[in-house]
Tab-separated table of C-alpha atoms and ligand atoms in Angstrom:
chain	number	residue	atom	x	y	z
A	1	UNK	CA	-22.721	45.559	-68.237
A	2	UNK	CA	-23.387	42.124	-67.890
A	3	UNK	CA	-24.034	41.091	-63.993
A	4	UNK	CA	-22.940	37.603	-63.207
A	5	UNK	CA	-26.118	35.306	-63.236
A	6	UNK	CA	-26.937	33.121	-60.754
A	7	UNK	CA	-27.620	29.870	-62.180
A	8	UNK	CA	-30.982	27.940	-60.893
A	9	UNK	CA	-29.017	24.299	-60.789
A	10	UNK	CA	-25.601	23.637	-60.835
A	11	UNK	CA	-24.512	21.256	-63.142
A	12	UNK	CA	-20.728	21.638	-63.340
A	13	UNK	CA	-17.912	19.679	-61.458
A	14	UNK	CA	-15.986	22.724	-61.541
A	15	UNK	CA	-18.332	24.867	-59.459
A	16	UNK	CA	-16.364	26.653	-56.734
A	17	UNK	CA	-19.468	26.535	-54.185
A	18	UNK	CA	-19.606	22.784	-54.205
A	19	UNK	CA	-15.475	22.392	-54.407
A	20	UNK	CA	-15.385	24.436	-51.351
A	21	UNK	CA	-17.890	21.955	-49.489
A	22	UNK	CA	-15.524	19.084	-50.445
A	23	UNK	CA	-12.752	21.236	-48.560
A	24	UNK	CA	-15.295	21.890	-45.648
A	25	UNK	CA	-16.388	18.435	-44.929
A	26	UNK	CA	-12.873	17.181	-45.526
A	27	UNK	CA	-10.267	19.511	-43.426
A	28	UNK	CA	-10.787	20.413	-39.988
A	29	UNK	CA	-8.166	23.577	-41.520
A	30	UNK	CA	-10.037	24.433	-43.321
A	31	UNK	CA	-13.453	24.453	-41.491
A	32	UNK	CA	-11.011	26.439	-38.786
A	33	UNK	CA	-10.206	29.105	-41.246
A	34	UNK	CA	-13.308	30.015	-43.301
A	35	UNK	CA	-15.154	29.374	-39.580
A	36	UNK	CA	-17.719	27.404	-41.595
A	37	UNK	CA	-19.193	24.469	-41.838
A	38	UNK	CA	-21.264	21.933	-43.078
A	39	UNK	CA	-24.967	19.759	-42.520
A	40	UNK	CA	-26.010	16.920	-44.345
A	41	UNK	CA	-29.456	15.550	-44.973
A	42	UNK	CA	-33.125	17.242	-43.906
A	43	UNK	CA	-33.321	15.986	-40.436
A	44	UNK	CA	-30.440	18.171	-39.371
A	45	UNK	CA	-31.254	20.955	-41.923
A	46	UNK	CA	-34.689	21.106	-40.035
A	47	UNK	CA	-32.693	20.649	-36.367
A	48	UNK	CA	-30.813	24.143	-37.476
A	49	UNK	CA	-34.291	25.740	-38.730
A	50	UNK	CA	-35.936	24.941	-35.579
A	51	UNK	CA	-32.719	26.397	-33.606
A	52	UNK	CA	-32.731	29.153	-35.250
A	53	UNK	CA	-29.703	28.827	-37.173
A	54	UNK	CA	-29.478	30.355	-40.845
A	55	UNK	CA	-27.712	28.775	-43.589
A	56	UNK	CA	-24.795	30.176	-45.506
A	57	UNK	CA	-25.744	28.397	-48.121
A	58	UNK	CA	-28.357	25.684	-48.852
A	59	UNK	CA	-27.596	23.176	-51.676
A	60	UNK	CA	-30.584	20.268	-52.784
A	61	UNK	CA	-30.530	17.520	-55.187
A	62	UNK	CA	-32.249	18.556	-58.782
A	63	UNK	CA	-36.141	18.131	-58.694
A	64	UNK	CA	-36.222	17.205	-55.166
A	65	UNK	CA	-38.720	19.519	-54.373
A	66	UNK	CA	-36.986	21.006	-51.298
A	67	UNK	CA	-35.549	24.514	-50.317
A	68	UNK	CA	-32.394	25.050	-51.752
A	69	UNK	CA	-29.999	25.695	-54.787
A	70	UNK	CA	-30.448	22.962	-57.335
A	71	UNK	CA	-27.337	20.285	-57.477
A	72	UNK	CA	-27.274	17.613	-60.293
A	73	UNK	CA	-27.366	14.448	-58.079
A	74	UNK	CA	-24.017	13.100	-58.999
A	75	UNK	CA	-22.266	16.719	-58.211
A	76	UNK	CA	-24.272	16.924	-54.728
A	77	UNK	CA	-23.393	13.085	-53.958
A	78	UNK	CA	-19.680	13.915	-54.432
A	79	UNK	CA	-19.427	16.746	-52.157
A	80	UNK	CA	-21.052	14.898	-49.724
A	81	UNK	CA	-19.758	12.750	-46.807
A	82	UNK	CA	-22.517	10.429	-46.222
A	83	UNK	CA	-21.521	7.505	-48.066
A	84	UNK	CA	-24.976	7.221	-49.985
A	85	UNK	CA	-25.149	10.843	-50.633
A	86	UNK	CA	-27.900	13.389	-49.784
A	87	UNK	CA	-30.645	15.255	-50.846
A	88	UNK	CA	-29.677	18.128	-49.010
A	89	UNK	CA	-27.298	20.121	-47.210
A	90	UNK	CA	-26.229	23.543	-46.144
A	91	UNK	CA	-23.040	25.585	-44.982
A	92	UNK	CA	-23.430	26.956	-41.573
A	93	UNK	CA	-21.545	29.563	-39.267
A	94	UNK	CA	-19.021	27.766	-36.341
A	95	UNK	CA	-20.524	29.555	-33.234
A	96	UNK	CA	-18.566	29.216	-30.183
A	97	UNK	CA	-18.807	30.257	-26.950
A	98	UNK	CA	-16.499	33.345	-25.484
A	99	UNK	CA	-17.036	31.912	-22.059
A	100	UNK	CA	-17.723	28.324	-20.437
A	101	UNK	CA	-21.079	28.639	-19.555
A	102	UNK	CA	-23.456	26.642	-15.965
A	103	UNK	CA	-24.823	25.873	-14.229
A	104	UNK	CA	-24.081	22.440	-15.555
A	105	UNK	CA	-20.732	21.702	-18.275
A	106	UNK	CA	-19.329	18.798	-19.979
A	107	UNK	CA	-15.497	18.723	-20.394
A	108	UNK	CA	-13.694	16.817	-22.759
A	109	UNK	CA	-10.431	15.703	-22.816
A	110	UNK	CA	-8.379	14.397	-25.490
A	111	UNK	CA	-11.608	12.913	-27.305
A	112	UNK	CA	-10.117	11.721	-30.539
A	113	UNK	CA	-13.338	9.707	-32.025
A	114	UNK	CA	-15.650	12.259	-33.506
A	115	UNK	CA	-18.415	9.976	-33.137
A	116	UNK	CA	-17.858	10.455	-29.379
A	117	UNK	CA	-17.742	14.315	-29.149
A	118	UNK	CA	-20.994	14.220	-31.298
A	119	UNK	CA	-22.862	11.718	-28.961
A	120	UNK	CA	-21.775	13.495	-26.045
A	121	UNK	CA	-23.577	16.743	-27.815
A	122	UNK	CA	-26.272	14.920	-27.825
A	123	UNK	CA	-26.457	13.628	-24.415
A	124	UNK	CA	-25.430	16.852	-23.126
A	125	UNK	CA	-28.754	18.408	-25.057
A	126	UNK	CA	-30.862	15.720	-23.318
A	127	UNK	CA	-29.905	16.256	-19.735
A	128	UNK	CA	-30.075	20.074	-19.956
A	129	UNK	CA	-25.999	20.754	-19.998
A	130	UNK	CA	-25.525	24.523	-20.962
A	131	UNK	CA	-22.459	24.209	-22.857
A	132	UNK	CA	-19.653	21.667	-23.726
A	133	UNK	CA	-16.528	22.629	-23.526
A	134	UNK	CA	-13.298	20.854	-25.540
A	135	UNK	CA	-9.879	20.611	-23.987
A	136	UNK	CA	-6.760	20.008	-26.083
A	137	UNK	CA	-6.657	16.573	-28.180
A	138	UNK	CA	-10.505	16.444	-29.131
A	139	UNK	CA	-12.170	15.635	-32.701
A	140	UNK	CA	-13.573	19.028	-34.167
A	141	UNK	CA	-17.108	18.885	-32.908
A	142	UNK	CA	-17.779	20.487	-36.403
A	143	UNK	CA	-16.434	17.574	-38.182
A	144	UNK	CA	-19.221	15.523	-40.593
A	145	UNK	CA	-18.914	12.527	-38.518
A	146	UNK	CA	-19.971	14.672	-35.057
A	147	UNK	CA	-22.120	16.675	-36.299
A	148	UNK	CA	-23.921	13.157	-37.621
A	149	UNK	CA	-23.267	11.662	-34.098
A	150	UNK	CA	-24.889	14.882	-32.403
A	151	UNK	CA	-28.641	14.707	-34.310
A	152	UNK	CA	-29.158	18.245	-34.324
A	153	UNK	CA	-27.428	18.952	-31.075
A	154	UNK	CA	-24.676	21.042	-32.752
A	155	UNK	CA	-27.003	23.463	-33.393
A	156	UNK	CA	-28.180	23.668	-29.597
A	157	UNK	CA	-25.379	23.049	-27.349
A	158	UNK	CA	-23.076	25.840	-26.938
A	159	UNK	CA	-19.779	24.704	-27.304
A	160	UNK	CA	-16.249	26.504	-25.945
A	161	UNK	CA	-12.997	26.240	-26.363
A	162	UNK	CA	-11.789	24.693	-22.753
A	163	UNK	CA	-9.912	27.156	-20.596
A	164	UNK	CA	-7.999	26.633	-17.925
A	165	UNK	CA	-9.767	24.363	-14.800
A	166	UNK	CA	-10.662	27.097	-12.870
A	167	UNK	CA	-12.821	28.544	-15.971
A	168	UNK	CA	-14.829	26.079	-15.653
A	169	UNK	CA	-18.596	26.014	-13.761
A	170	UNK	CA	-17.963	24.870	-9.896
A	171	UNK	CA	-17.232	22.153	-8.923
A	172	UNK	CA	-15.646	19.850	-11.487
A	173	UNK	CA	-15.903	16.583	-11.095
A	174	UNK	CA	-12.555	14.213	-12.943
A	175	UNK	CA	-14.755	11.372	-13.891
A	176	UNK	CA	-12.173	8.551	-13.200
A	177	UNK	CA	-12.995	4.698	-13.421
A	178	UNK	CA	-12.817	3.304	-10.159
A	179	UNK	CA	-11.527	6.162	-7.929
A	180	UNK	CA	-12.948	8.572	-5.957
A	181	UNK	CA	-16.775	8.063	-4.314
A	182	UNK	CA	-19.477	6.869	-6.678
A	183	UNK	CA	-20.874	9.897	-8.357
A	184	UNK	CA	-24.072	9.399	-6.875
A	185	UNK	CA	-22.598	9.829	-3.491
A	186	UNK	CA	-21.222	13.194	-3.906
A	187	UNK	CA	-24.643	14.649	-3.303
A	188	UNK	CA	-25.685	12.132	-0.135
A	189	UNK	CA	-27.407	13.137	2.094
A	190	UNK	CA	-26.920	16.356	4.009
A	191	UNK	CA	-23.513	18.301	3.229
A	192	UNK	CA	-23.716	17.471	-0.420
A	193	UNK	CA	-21.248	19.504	-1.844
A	194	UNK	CA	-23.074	19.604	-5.280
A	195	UNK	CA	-25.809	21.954	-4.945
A	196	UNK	CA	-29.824	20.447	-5.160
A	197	UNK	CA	-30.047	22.128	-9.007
A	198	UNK	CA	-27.397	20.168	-10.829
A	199	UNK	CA	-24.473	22.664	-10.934
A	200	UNK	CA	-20.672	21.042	-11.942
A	201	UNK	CA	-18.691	20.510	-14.589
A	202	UNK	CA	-17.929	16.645	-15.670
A	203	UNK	CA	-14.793	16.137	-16.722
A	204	UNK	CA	-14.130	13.141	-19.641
A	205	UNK	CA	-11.117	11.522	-20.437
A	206	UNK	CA	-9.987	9.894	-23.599
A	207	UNK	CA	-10.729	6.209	-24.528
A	208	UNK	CA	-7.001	5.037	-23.828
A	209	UNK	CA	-5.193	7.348	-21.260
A	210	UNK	CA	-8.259	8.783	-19.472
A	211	UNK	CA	-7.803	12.226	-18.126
A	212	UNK	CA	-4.170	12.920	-17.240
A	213	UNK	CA	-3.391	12.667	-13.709
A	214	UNK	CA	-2.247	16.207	-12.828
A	215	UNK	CA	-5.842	17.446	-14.201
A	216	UNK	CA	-7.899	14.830	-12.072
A	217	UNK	CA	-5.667	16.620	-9.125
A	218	UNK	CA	-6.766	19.642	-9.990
A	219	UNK	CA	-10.760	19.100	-9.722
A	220	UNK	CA	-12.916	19.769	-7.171
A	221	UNK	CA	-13.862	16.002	-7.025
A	222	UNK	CA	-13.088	12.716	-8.151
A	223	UNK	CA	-15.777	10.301	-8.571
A	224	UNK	CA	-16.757	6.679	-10.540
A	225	UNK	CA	-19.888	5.766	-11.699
A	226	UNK	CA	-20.193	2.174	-9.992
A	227	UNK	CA	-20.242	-0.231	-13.059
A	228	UNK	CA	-19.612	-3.937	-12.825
A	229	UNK	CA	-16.457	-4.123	-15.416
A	230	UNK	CA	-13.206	-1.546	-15.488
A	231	UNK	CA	-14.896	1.552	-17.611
A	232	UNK	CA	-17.263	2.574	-20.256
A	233	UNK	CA	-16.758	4.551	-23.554
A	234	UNK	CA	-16.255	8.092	-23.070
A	235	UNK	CA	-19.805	8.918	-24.294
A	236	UNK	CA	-21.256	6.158	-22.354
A	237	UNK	CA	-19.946	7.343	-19.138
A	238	UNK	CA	-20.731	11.416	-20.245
A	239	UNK	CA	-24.394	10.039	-20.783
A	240	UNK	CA	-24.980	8.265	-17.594
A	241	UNK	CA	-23.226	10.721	-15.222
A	242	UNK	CA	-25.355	13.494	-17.088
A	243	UNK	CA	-28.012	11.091	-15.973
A	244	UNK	CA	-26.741	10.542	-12.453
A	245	UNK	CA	-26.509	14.168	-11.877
A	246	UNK	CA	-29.922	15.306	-13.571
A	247	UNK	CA	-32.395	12.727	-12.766
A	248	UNK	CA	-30.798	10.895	-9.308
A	249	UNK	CA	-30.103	14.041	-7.310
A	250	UNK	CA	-32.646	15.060	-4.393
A	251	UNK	CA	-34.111	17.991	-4.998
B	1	SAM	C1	-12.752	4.457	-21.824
B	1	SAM	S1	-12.604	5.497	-20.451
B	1	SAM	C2	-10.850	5.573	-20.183
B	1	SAM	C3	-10.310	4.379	-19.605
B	1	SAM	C4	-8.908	4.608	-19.154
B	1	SAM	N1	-8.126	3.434	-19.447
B	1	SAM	C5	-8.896	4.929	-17.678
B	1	SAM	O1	-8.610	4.028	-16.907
B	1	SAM	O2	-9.181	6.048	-17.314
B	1	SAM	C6	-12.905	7.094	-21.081
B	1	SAM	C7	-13.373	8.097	-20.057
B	1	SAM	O3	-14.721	7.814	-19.704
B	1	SAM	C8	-14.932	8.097	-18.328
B	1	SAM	N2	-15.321	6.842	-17.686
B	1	SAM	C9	-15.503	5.635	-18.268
B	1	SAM	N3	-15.939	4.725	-17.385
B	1	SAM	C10	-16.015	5.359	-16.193
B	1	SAM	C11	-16.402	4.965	-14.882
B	1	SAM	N4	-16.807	3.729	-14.600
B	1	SAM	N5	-16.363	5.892	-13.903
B	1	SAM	C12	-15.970	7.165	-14.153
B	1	SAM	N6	-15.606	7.592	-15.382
B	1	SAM	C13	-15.623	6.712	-16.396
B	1	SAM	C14	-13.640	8.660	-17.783
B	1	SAM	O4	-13.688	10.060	-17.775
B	1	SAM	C15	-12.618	8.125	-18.758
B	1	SAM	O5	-11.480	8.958	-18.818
């Protein structure tokens, strides 16, 4: 008799929408469970428009002019996690991949730092990678802070749950510091064993341990990016091999 109404701004602290938000950008469980989650601010709203991605849900600050459900400032700012708040934001489907897919793969390994998984997104979007693909031990690449870190690249990276080694587009490469040949000789000169298009899968270890031993013995290859000091972040040394492999190989 009386449909439920849908109201044009939200104005209560109680709402359920906005409580679940709180729950999304705050538990990895619960992100894991509903298989949602969430985008702050326009530039990445507009990063999922231009991928093609469609919101859930699309929530905007009151009188803000922009596409959305209406939020009362305060209620919007303290859902959010941006410190300062935002004008915008929207609840998005997890999409993962079934399959690791190539020619060319970033693997992570026990990545704890969000900010790390999302920067390596990003890099992996600049240098062409066609998925990423997270091992055990890694920050939820759907976590605020990552999807911050990634700039959009969430939305264009296809990401996988890391199966076993041999999953994984050939040949993998165990990124180590200081072992192995420098990346950049793995292709030199004739019986390269990485092919001319950049085909492999780069495999990252975590800031403290690196990548265990018994994986490292399990790739194809073990190479070092020749730096003058012991090692570089995680998503320092994911850029610059992406770089190494993309832009330094003869084609
Ligand atoms: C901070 S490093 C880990 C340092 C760790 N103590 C070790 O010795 O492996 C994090 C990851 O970045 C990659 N990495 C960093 N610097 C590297 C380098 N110079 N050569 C190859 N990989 C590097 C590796 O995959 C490493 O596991």
């Amino acid at each position: 008799l009386f449909p439920e109404s849908i109201p044009m701004t939200i104005t209560s602290t109680h709402n359920a929408k906005l409580s679940q938000i709180r729950k999304l950008n705050g538990r990895r469980r619960e992100r894991e469970r509903a298989g949602l989650f969430v985008a702050e601010g326009e530039d990445l709203l507009a990063a999922a428009d231009a991928a093609g991605w469609a919101a859930r849900e699309r929530y905007v600050v009151t009188g803000s002019g922009l596409e959305g459900t209406e939020v009362d400032a305060p209620l919007l700012a303290a859902v959010s996690a941006l410190g300062s708040g935002t004008r915008a934001l929207a609840v998005y489907e997890e999409r993962w991949l079934a399959a690791p897919a190539g020619p060319l793969c970033v693997y992570l390994h026990g990545l704890q730092d969000p900010g790390n998984v999302g920067t390596i997104l990003r890099s992996a979007e600049a240098f062409g990678a066609a998925c990423v693909a997270l091992g055990p031990g890694c920050a939820d690449p759907f976590g605020p802070k990552a999807v911050r870190a990634s700039m959009g690249a969430v939305f264009t990276v296809p990401l996988v749950h890391a199966p076993a080694l041999d999953a994984l587009p050939a040949p993998t490469i165990a990124l180590v510091p200081g072992e192995g040949p420098a990346l950049h000789e793995l292709w030199q000169p004739s019986d390269d064993p990485i092919a001319r298009e950049p085909a492999a899968t780069l495999l990252i270890g975590a800031e403290r341990e690196g990548l265990p031993e018994e994986l490292a013995a399990q790739a194809d290859h073990r190479a070092h990016i020749v730096i003058d000091n012991h090692s570089l972040n995680a998503a320092m040394a994911a850029t610059v091999a992406l770089y190494e492999l993309t832009r330094m190989a003869p084609r």
